[in-house]
mmCIF file of C-alpha atoms in Angstrom:
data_model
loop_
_atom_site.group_PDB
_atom_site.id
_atom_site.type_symbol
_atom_site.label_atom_id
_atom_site.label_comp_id
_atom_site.label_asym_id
_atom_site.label_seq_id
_atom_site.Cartn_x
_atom_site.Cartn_y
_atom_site.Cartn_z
ATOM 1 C CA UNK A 79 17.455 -47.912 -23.282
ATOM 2 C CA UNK A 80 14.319 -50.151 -23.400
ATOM 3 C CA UNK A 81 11.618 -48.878 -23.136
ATOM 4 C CA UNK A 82 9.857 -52.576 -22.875
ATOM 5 C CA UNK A 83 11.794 -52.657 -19.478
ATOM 6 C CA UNK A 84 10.609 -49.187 -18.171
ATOM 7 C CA UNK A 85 9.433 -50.338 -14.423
ATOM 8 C CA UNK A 86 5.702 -51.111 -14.323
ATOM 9 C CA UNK A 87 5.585 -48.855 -17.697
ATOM 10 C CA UNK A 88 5.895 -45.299 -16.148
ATOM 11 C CA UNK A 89 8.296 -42.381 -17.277
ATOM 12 C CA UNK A 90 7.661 -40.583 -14.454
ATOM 13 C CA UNK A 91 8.136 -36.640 -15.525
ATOM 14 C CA UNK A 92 9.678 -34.405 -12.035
ATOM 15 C CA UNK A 93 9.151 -30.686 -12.740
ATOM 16 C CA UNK A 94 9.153 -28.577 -10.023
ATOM 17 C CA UNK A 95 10.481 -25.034 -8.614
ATOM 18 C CA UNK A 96 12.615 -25.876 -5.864
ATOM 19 C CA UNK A 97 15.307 -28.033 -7.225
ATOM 20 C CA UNK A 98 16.074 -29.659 -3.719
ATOM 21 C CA UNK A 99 12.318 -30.609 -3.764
ATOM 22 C CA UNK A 100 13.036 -31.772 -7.332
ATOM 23 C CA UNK A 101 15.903 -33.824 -6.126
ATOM 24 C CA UNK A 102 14.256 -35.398 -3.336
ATOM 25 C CA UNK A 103 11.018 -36.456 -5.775
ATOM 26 C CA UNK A 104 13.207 -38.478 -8.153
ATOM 27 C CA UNK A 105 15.284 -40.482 -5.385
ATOM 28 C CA UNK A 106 12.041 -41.268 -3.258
ATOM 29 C CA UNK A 107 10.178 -42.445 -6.633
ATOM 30 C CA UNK A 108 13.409 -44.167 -7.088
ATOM 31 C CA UNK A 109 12.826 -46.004 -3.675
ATOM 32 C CA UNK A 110 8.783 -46.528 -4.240
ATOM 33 C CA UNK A 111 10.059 -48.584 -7.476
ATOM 34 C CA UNK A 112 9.889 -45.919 -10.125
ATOM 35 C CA UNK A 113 13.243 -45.341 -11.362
ATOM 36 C CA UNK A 114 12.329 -44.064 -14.726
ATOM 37 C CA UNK A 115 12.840 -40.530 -14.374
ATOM 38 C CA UNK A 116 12.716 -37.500 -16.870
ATOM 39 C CA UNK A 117 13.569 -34.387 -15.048
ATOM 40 C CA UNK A 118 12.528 -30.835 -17.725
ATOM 41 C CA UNK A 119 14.993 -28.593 -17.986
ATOM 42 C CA UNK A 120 11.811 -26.111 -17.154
ATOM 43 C CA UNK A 121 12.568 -27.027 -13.848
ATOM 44 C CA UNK A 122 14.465 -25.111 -11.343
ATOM 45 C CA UNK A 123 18.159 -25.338 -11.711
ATOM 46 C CA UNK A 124 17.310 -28.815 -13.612
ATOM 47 C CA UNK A 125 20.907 -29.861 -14.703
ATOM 48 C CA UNK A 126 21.939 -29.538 -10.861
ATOM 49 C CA UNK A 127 18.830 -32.309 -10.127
ATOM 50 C CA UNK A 128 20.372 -34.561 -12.774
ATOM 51 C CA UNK A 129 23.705 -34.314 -12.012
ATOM 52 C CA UNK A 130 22.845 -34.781 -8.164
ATOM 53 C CA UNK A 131 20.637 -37.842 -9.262
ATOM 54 C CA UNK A 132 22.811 -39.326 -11.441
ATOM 55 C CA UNK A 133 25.527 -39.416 -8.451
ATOM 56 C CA UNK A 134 22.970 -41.257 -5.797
ATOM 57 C CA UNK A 135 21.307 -43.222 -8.474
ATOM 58 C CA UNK A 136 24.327 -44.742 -9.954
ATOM 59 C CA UNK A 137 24.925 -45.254 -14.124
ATOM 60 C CA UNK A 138 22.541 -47.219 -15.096
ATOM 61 C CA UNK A 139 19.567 -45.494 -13.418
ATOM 62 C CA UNK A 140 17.086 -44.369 -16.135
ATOM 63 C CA UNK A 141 17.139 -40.308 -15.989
ATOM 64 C CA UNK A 142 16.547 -38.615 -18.607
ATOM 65 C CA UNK A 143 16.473 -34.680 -19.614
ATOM 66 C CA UNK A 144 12.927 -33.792 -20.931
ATOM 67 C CA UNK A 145 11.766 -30.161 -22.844
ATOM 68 C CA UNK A 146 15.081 -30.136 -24.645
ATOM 69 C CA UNK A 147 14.588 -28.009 -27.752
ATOM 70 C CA UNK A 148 18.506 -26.680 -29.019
ATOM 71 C CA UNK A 149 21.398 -28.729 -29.821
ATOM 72 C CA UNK A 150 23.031 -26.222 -26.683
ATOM 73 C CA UNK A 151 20.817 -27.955 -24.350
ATOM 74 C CA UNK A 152 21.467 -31.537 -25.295
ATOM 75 C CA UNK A 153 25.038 -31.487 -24.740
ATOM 76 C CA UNK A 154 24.460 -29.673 -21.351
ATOM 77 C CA UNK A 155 21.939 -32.023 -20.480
ATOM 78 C CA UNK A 156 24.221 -35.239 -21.681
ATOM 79 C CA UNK A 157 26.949 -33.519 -19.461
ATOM 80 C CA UNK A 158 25.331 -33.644 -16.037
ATOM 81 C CA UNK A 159 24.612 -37.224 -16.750
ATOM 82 C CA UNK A 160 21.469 -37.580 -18.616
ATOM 83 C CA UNK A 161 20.771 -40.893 -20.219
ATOM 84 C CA UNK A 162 18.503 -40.142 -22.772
ATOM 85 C CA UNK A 163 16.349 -36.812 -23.985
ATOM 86 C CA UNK A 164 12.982 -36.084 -24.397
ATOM 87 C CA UNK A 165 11.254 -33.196 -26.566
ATOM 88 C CA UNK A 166 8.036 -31.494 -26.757
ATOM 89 C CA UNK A 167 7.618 -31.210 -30.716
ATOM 90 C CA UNK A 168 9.540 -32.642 -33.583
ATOM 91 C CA UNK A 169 13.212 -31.374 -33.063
ATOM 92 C CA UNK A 170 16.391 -31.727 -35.240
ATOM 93 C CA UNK A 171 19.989 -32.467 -35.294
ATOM 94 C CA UNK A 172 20.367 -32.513 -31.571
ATOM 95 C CA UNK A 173 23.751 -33.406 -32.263
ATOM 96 C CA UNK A 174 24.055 -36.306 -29.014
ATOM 97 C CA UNK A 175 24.087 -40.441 -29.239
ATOM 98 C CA UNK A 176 21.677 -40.153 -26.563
ATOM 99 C CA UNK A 177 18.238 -41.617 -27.168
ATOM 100 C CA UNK A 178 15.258 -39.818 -27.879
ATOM 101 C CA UNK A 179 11.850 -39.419 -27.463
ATOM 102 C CA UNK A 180 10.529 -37.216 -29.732
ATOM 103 C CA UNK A 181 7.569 -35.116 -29.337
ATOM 104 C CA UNK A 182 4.427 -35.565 -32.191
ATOM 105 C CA UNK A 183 1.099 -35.634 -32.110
ATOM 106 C CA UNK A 184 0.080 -35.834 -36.297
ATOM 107 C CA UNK A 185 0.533 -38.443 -38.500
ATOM 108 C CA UNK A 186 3.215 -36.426 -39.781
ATOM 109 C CA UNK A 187 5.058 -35.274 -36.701
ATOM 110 C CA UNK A 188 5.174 -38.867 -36.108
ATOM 111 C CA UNK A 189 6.481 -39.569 -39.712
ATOM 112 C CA UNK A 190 8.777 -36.625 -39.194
ATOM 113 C CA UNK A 191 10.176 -37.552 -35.906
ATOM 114 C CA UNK A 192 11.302 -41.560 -36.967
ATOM 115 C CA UNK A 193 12.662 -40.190 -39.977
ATOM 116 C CA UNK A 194 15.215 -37.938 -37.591
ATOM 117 C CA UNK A 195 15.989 -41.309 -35.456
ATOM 118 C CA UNK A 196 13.559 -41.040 -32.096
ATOM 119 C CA UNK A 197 14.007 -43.955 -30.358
ATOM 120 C CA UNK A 198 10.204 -43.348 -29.408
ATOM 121 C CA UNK A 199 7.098 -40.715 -30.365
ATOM 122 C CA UNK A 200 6.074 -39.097 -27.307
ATOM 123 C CA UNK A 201 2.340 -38.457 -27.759
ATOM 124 C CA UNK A 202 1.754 -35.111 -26.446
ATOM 125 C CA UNK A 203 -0.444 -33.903 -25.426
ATOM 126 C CA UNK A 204 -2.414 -37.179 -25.202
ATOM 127 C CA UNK A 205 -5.391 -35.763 -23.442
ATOM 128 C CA UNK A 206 -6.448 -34.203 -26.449
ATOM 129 C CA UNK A 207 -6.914 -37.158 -27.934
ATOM 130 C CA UNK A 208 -7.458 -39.812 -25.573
ATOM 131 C CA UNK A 209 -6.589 -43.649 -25.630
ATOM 132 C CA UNK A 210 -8.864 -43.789 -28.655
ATOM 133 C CA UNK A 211 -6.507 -41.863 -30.949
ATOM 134 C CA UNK A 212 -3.818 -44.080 -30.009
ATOM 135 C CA UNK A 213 -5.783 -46.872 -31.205
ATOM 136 C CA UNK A 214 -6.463 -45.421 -34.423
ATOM 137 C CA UNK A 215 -2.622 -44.853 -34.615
ATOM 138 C CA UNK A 216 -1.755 -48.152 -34.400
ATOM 139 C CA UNK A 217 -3.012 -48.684 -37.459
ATOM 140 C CA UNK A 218 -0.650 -46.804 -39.920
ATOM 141 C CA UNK A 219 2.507 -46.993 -37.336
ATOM 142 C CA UNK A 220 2.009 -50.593 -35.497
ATOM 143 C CA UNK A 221 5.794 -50.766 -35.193
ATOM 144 C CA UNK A 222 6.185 -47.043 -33.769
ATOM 145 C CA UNK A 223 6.770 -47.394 -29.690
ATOM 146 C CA UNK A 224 4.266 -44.948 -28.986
ATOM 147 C CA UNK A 225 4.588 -42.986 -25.247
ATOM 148 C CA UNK A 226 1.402 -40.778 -24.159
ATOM 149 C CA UNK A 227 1.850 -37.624 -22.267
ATOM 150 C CA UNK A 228 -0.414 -35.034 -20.830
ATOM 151 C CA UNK A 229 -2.785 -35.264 -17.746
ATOM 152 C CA UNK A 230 -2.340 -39.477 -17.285
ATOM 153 C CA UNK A 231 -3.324 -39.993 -14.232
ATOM 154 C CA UNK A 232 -3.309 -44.217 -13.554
ATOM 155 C CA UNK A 233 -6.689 -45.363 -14.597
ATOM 156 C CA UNK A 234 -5.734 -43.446 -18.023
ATOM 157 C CA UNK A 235 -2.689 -45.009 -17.803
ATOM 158 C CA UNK A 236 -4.354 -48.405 -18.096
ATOM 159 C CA UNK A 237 -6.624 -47.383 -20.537
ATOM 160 C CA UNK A 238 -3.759 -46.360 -22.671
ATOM 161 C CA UNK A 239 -1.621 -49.436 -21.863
ATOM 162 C CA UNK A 240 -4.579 -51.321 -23.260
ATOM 163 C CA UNK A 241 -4.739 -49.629 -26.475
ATOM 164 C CA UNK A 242 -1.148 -50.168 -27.414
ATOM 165 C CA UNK A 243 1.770 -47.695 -25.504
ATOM 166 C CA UNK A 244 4.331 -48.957 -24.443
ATOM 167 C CA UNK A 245 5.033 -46.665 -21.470
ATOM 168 C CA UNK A 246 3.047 -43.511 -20.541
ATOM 169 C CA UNK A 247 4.593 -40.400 -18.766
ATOM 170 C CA UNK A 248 3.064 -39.442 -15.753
ATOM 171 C CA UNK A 249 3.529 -36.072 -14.748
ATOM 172 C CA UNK A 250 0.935 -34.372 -11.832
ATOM 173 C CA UNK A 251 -1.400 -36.650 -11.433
ATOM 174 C CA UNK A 252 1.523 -38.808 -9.586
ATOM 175 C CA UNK A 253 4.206 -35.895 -8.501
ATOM 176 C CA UNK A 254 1.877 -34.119 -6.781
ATOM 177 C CA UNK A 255 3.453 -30.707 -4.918
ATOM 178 C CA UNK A 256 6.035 -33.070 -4.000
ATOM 179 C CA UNK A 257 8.805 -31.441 -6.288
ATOM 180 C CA UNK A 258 7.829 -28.000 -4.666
ATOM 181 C CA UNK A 259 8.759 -29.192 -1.939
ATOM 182 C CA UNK A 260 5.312 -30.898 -1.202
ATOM 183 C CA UNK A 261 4.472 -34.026 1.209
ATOM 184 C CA UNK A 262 7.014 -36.800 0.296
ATOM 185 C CA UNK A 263 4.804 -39.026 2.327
ATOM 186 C CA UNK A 264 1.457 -37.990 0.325
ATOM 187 C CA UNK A 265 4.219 -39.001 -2.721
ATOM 188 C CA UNK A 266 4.952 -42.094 -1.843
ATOM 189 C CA UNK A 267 1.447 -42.923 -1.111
ATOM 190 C CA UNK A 268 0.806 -41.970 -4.739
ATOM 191 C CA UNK A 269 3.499 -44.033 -6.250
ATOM 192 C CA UNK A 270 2.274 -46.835 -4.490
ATOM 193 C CA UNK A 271 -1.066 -46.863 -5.239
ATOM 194 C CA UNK A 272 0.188 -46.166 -9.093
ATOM 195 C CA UNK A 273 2.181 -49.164 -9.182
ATOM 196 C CA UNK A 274 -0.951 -51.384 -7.352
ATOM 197 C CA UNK A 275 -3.089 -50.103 -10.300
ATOM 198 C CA UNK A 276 -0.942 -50.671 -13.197
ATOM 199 C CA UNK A 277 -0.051 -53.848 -11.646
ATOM 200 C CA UNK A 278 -3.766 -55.085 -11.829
ATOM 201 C CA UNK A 279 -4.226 -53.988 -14.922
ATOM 202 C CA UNK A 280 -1.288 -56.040 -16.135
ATOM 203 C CA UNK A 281 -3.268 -59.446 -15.103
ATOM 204 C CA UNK A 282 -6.479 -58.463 -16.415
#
């Protein structure tokens, strides 16, 4: 997993309560272009929506299983097909090969969670912080891929682009209702005009 390659830089984060609604959010953002997809196990039958989205989506789609907190949960998650995990808060011996980004938001949850292998520090929650404090961590970890999350809607998404992520996650601000079985129309609308604006920012 590269997370150089993620399309136009956007984990896009599905949570929702009706897992058909959850299902139907991840394989329209995979038709608007997104196909970076973490799916929480918070949401509603969760391992069902990756399973069912691995199947349409094919091997090498980018789905990931995110809130993951117990070695239990890993393997369940890397059973119905995830490709990589993602975690709130610095979390050990997960026990899979799967990647994974790894939750921090201090210096030293970011020390703590290279030291235990994350293929990426998942800056959460950004908002507190802002693109500034991403800036300022450049400075101690410029090698560290570094992947905001929290309240990004796209013209923070820029912003933080700018200062040095790699990706950001984009959670409400882009799903909407749409995984509660919200307008899939007002969705794609969104994803759209995410993509136009992260696409301008990449030529100025």
């Amino acid at each position: 997993m590269k997370l150089t390659r993620l399309p136009h830089h956007t984990l896009a984060i599905v949570r929702g309560r009706d897992r058909a609604a959850a299902l139907r959010t991840v394989l329209t953002l995979a038709e608007e272009g997104l196909t970076a997809t973490e799916v929480p196990l918070t949401t509603t039958d969760a391992l069902w929506v990756i399973e069912q989205a691995r199947r349409e989506l094919g091997p090498d789609a980018l789905l990931g299983a995110g809130t993951v907190l117990t070695p239990g949960q890993a393997a369940r998650a890397a059973d119905a097909g995830a490709g990589f995990l993602v975690t709130p808060g610095v979390v050990e011996g997960l026990g899979t090969r799967l990647p994974v980004l790894m939750g921090a938001m201090t210096p030293t949850e970011i020390i703590s969670a290279t030291s235990h292998g994350a293929l990426a520090v998942k800056l959460f929650p950004a908002s507190l912080g802002g693109p500034a404090y991403l800036t300022t961590l450049r400075a101690p970890f410029p090698d560290v891929p570094l992947l905001p999350v929290g309240g990004i809607d796209a013209a923070a998404a820029r912003a933080y682009l700018d200062a040095g992520a790699v990706a950001v996650g984009a959670g409400a601000p882009l799903i909407g209702d749409a995984a509660d079985g919200g307008d899939l129309t007002a969705l794609r609308a969104r994803a759209a005009q995410w993509r136009s604006s992260l696409a301008e920012a990449a030529t100025l």
